[in-house]
XYZ file of C-alpha atoms in Angstrom:
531
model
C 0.000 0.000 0.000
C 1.063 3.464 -0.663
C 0.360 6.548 1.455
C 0.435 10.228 -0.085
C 1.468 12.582 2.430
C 0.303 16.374 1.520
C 1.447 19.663 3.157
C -1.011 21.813 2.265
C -0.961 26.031 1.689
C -3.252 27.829 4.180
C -5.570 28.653 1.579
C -5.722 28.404 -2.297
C -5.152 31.696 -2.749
C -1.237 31.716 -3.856
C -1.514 35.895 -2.850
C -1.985 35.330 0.207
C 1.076 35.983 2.627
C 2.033 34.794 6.187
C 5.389 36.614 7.422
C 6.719 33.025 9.219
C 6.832 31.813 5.381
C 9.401 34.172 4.760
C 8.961 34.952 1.368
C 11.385 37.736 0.082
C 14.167 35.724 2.456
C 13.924 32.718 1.043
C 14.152 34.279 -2.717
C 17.403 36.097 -1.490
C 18.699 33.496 -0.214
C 17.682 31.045 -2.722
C 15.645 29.000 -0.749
C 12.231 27.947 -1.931
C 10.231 27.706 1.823
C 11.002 28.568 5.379
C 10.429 24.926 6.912
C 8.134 21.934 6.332
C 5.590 20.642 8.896
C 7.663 19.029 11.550
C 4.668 16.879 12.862
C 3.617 15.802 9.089
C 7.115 14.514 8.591
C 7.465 13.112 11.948
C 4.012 10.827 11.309
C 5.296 10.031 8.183
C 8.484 8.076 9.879
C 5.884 6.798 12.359
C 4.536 4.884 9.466
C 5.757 0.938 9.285
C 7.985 -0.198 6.433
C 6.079 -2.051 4.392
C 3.981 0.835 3.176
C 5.081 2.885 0.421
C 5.807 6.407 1.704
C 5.759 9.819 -0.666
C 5.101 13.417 0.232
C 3.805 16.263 -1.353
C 4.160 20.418 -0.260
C 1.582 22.677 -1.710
C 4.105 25.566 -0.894
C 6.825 24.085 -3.268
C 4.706 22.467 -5.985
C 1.238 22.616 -7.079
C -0.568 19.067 -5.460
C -0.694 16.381 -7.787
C -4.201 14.958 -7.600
C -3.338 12.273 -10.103
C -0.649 10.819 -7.938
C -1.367 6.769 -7.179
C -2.124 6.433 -3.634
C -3.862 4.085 -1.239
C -4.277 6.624 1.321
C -4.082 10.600 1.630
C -3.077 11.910 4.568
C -3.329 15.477 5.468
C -2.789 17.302 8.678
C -4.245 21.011 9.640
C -4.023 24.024 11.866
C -7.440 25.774 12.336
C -6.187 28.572 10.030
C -5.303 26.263 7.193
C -8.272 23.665 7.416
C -10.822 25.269 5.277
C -8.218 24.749 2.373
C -7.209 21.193 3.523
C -11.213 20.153 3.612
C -10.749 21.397 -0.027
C -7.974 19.872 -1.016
C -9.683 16.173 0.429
C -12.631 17.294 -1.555
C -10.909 16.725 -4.601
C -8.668 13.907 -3.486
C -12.106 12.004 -2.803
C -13.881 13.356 -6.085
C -11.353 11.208 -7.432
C -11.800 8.021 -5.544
C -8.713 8.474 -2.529
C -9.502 8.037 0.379
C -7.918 10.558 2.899
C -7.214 11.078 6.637
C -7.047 14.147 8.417
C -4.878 14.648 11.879
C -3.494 17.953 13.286
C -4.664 20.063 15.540
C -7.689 21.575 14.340
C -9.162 17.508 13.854
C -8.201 17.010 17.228
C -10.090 20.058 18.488
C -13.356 19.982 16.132
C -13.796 16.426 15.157
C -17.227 16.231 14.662
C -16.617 18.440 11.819
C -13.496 17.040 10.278
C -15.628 14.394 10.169
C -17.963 15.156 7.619
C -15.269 16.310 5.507
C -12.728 13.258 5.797
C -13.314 9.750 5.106
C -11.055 9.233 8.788
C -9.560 11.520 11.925
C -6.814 10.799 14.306
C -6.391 13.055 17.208
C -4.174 14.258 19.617
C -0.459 13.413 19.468
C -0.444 10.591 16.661
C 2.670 8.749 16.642
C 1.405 5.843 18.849
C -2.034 5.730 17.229
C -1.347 6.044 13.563
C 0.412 2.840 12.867
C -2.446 0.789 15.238
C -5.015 2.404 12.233
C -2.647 1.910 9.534
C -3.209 -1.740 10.982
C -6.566 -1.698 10.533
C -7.184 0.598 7.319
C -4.559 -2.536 5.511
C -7.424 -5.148 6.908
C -10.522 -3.054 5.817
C -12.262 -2.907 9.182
C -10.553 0.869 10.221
C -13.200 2.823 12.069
C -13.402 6.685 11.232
C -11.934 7.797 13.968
C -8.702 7.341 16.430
C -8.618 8.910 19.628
C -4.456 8.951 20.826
C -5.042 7.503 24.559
C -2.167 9.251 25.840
C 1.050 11.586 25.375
C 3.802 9.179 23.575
C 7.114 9.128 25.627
C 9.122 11.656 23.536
C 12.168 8.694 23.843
C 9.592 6.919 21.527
C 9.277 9.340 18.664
C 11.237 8.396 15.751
C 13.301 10.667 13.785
C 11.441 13.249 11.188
C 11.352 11.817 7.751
C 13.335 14.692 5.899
C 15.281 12.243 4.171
C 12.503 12.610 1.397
C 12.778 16.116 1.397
C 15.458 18.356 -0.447
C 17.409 19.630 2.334
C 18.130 22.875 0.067
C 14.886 23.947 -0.636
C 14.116 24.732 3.043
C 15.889 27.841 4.839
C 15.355 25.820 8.508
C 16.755 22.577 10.003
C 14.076 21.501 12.663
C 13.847 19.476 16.157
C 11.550 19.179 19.181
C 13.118 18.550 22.455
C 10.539 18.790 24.285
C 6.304 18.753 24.571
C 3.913 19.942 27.052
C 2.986 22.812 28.898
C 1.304 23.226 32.531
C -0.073 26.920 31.870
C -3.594 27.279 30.528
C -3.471 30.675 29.027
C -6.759 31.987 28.205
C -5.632 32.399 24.053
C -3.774 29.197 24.011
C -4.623 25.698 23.173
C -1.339 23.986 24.050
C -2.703 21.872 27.101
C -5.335 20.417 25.328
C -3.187 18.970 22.669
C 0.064 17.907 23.989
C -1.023 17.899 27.895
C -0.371 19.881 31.098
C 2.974 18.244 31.883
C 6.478 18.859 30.578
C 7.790 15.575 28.588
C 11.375 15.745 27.830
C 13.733 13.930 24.960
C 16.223 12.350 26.028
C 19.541 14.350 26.146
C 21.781 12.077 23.381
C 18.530 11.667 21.230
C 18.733 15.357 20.283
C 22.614 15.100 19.471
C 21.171 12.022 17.439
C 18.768 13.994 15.551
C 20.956 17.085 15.227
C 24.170 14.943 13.691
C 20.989 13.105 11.662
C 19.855 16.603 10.074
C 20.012 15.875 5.874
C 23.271 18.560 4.659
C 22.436 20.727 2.383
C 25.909 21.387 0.645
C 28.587 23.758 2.036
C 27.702 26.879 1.080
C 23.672 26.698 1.774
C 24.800 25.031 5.250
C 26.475 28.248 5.977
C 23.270 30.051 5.277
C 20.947 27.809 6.967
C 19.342 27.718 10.945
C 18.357 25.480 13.383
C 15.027 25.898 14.983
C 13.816 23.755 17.763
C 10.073 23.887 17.747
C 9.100 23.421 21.145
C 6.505 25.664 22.664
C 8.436 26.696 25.493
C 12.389 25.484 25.055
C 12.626 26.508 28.843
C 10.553 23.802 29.767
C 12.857 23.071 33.454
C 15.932 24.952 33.546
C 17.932 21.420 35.339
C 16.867 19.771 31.739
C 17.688 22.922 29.727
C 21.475 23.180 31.509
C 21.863 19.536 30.632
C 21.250 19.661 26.766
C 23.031 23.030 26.249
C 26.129 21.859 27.621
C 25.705 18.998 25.862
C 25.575 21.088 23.014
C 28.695 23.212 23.402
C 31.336 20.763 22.452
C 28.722 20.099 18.977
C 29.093 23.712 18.258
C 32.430 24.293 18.596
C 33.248 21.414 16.531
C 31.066 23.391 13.703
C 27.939 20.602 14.261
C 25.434 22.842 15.176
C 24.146 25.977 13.410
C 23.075 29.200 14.790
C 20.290 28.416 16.188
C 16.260 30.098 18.143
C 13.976 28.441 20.261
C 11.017 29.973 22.394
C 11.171 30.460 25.908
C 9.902 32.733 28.669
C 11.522 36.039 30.219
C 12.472 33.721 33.320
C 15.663 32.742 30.988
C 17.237 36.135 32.146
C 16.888 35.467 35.595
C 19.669 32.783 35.386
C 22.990 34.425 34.013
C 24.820 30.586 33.528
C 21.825 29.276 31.567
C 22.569 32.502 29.490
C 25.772 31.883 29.134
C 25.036 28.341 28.115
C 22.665 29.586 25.594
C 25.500 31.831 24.003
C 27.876 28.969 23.749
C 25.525 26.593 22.486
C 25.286 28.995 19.278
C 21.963 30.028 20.358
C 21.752 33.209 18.201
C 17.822 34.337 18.817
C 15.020 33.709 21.602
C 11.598 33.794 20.811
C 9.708 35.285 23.939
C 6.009 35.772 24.143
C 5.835 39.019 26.010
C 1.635 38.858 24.556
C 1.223 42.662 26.115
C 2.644 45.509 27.537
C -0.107 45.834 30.183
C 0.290 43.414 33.329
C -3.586 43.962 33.738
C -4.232 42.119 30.110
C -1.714 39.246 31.208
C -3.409 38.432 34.877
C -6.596 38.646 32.678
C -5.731 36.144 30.481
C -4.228 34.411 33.325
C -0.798 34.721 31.595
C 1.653 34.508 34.863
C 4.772 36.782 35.703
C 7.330 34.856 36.997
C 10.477 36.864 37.383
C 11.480 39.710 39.876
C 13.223 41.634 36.587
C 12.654 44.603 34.881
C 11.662 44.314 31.621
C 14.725 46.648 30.875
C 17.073 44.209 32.786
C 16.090 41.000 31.483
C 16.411 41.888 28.022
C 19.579 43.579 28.456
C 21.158 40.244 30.105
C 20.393 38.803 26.570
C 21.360 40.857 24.727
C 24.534 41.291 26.680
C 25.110 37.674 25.086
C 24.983 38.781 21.684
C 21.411 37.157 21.372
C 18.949 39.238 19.795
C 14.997 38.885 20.743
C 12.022 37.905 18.672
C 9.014 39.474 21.023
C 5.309 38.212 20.488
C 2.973 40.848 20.743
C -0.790 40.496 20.581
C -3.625 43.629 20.453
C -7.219 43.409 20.820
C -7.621 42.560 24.114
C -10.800 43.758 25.720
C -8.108 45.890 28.218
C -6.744 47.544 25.238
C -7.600 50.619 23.698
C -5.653 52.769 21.399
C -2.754 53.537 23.613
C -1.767 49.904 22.807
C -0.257 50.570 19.433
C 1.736 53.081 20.456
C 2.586 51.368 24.224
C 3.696 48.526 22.429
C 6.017 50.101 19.594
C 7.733 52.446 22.552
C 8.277 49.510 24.342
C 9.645 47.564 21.650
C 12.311 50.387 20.756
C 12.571 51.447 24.100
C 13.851 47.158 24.740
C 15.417 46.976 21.271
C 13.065 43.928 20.663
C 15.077 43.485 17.636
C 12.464 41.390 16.181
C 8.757 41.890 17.260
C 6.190 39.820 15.496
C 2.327 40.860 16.168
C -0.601 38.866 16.222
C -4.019 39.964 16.519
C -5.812 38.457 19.358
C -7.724 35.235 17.801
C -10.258 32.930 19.697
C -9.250 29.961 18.468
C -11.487 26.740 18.905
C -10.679 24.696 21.988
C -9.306 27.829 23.862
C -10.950 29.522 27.025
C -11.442 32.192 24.793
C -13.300 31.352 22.747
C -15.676 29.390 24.358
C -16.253 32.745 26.675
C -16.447 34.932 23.165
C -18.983 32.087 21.725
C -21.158 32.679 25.196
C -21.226 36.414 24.617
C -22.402 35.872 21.485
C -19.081 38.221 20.288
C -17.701 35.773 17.455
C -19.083 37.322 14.319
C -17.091 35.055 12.091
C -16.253 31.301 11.945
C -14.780 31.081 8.423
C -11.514 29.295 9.738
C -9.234 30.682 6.927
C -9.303 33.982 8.589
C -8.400 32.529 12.712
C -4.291 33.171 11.482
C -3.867 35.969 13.730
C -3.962 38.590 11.058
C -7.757 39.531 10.519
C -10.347 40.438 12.834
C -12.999 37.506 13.790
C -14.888 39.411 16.963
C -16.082 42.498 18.118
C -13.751 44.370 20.110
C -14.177 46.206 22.993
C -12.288 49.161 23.500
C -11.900 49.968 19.441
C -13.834 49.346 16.124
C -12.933 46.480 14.040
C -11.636 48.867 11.505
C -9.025 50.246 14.193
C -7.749 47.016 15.818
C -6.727 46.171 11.921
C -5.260 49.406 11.087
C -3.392 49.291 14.628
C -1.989 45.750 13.660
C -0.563 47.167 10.266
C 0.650 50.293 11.655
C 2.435 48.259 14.104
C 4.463 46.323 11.216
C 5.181 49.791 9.077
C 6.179 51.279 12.274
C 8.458 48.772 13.600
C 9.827 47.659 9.841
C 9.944 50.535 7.173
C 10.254 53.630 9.458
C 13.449 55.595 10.119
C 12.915 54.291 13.709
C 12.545 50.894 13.168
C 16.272 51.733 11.337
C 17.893 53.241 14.238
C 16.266 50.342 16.534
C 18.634 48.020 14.491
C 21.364 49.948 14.121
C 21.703 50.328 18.162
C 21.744 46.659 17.887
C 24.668 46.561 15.430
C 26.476 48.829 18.131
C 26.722 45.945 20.560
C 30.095 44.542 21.064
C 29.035 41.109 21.328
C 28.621 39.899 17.773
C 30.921 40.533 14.710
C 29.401 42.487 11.606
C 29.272 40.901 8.278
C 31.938 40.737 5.956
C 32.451 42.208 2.845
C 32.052 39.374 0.670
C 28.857 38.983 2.355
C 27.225 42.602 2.070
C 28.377 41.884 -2.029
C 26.301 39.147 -1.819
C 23.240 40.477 -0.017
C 23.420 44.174 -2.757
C 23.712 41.375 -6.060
C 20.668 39.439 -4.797
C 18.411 42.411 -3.714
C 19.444 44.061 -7.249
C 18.065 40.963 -8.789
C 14.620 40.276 -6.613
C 11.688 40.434 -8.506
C 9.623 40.588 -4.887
C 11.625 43.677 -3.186
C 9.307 46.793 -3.410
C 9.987 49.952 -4.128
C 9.617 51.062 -0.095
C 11.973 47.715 0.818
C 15.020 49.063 -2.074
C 14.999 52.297 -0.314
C 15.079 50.993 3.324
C 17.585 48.556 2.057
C 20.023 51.689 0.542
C 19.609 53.855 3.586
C 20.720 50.652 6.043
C 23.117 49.948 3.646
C 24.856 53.266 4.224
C 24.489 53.212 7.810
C 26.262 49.950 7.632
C 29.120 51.176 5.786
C 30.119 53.726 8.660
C 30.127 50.768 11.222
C 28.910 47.465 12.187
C 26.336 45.764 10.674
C 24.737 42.435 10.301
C 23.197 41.306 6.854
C 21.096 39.083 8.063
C 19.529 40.993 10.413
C 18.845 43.343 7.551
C 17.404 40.659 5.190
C 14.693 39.923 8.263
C 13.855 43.891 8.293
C 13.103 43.425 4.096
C 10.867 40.515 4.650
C 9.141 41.779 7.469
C 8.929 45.197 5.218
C 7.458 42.988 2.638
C 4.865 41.395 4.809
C 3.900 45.147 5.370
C 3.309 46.369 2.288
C 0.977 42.923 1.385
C -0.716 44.366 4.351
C -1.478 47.658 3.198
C -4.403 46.072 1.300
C -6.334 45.610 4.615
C -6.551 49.066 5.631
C -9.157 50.906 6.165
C -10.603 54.147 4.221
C -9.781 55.888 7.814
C -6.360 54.515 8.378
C -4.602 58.238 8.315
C -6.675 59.989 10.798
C -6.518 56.420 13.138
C -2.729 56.689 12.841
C -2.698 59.873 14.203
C -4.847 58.316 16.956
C -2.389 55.836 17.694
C 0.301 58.193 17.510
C -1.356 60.735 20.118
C -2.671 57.877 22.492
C -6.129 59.123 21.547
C -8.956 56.253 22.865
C -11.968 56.222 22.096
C -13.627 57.022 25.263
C -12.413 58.819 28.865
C -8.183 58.278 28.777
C -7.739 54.939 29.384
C -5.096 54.417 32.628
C -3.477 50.789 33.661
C -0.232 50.016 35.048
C 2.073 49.022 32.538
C 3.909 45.681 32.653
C 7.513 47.742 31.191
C 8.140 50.346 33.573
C 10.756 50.788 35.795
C 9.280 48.226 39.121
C 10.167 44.389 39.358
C 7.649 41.794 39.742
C 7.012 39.433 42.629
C 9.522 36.535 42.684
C 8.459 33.139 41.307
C 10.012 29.538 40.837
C 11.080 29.059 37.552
């Protein structure tokens, strides 16, 4: 028997654009795609030998319907399963039958159900080869319920053999699964549980010496990303793998490298250090807001006894720059968010800040209290990918929470301040600049992009000329274009008023009495917590 794998766009619309695709970086770079489903691949190696095993991506090819299979298997975020119903749609007008797993089947299975011929839910590694089992004797029922969490010693190695290495700007691994927060926005628990499971120590070497090459040159170009929710799952198990680590990257084994944690990573200076060694380059951080009453309202806990200003400055006293998650919309914000959050992302030099607009998404406190309320006025999935507006808000109109979102990207990507936030970043000590062969490089592949706009060559020339008086990193440059180029495909959203609301944003204008809270950056620490 043969089983068809498919990685399927978020939608059909080959327009649409999601900045973690990376689109303008990966055509400088020459890459084709910023990384493959981890979990699709990961199921895929799950699957025993004696089935025939070939995988599609919708991103890199267009799907090929026609393709002999005995099985379809497809797996789907909430955002992207209005297009994967689709794409089984025409799989089964055609006679295949398909399976659907992922995270939006394991959250709204009734439903998946009436578009799939069979769902399997929850963490499938155990589960899928007991149905494969039982689809190969013709008595498979339609749906498979994972009884448990797998033991993360258990979970095989990601299939990328059957993937060209070079066509992907990330490696990828998963160290660890679980988290025992229940976040109001966050659906986490439900899928992967409330406790911490951890891989063991030399599987990850195994899996990071395992890690398909690429060549030389597009090694030298490429990143490790390990995909776990919260990296700084317990600091004892963190220590352990980094120094485990160090000897890897010193003997050139191990990339430059991100993972996500929490702010409590500043609070211990060695695990720092051990992050720096390691080659860790970038930490993803979910700061959510700038206001501590939106995180105790969406019971998101503070657990350090930092400042803000403190904790960032230990990391970036490492040389490690900071991706910060941002989300607006919360029924505490009103239109001093926007420009709260922008002032506190310069005032940090967040060097990175990625913003999401606040999304109920099915199986989440959230939305279940939204639903109640009677506030969700739209349950077209396609649109729950952080970047449109799916309630009512409280504090705003729709039309401002959107035009605060984009003004949020221009202002913290295109603007002659979002320049001089990364060029006080290039002033640090702690990492070299690029080289000359490498800024040559960077000018002859903007010159030739046929997806650089007019806005992104000009912000390229002016931080090209900075560069030239001093230090400056290329790469941190090419992430400024692509995030530049996720603004401008966001221009279309805007609304007739966006002007005058910009001037809102820009004045701290609300849209009632001035709205006061206590906000989570200034200059106080926080009660102490266990990390």
């Amino acid at each position: 028997m043969k089983i068809l794998f498919v990685a399927t766009r978020k939608n059909s619309d080959p327009s649409e654009h999601e900045l973690y695709e990376m689109e303008l970086m990966n055509e400088l770079l020459g890459f084709d795609r910023s990384l493959l489903d981890l979990g699709l691949l990961t199921v895929a190696a799950c699957t025993p030998a004696r089935f025939e095993v070939s995988i599609q991506d919708e991103y890199l090819e267009p799907i090929n319907y026609d393709e002999p299979a005995d099985l379809v298997a497809l797996s789907a975020k909430t955002s992207c399963a209005a297009h994967a119903y689709e794409v089984a749609a025409e799989f089964r007008r055609r006679g295949r039958t398909v399976v659907l797993g992922g995270i939006h089947a394991s959250l709204r299975p009734d439903e998946a159900l009436e578009k799939v011929d069979y769902i399997v839910t929850g963490e499938a590694e155990e589960i899928w080869p007991e149905f494969l089992k039982d689809f190969e004797a013709g008595k498979a029922n339609r749906r498979y319920d994972s009884p448990g969490f797998p033991a993360m010693e258990s979970i095989p190695h990601a299939r990328f053999e059957q993937m060209d290495p070079g066509r992907f700007l990330f490696h990828q691994v998963q160290t660890t699964r679980g988290c025992p927060f229940k976040c109001h926005f966050c659906s986490v628990p439900d899928i992967s549980g409330q406790a911490f499971r951890f891989k063991p120590v030399e599987r990850v070497l195994e899996e990071i010496r395992a890690l398909p090459k690429a060549g030389r040159f597009t090694e030298r170009m490429k990143a490790l990303y390990f995909v776990d929710d919260n990296f700084l799952s317990r600091t004892r198990y963190t220590k352990e793998l980094l120094r485990a680590m160090v000897p890897l990257r010193k003997n050139g084994e191990i990339p430059d490298w991100s993972a996500e944690t929490t702010l409590n990573v500043a609070m211990d200076e060695e695990l720092l250090d051990l992050f720096r060694d390691a080659g860790c380059t970038t930490l993803i951080i979910g700061f959510e807001s700038v206001s501590e009453e939106t995180l105790k309202s969406m019971d998101k806990g503070i657990n350090f006894c930092l400042t803000y200003q403190e904790a960032t400055e230990r990391i970036h006293a490492r040389g490690i720059s900071i991706v910060g998650n941002f989300i607006v919309g919360f029924d505490t914000d009103s239109l001093t968010v926007f420009r709260d959050t922008r002032d506190f992302i310069f005032k940090n030099n967040i060097l990175y800040p990625f913003f999401s607009i606040l999304t109920p998404m099915p199986g989440t406190q959230l939305h279940e209290e939204f639903l109640r309320d009677d506030r969700l006025d739209d349950l077209n999935w396609a649109r729950y990918d952080t970047r449109h507006v799916t309630f009512d808000p409280k504090q705003m109109s729709r039309e401002q929470l959107m035009d605060g979102y984009v003004w949020l990207y221009e202002q913290c990507y295109t603007s002659d301040a979002a320049l001089d936030n990364l060029q006080r970043f290039w002033k640090r000590p702690e990492r070299p600049g690029s080289t000359i062969l490498e800024r040559a490089f960077i000018r002859w592949r903007v010159a030739r992009s046929k997806l650089i706009t007019d806005r992104g060559r000009k912000f390229f020339r002016r931080s090209m000329r900075r560069m030239e008086s001093g230090q400056g990193d290329v790469a941190q440059l090419l992430y400024y274009l692509d995030s530049g180029h996720f603004a401008d495909f966001l221009a279309r959203f805007k609304s007739a008023d966006f002007v005058r609301h910009a001037t809102q944003f820009e004045n701290g204008a609300t849209s009632g009495s001035e709205y006061k809270h206590r906000m989570q950056w200034e200059e106080k620490r926080l009660a102490t917590a266990p990390v």
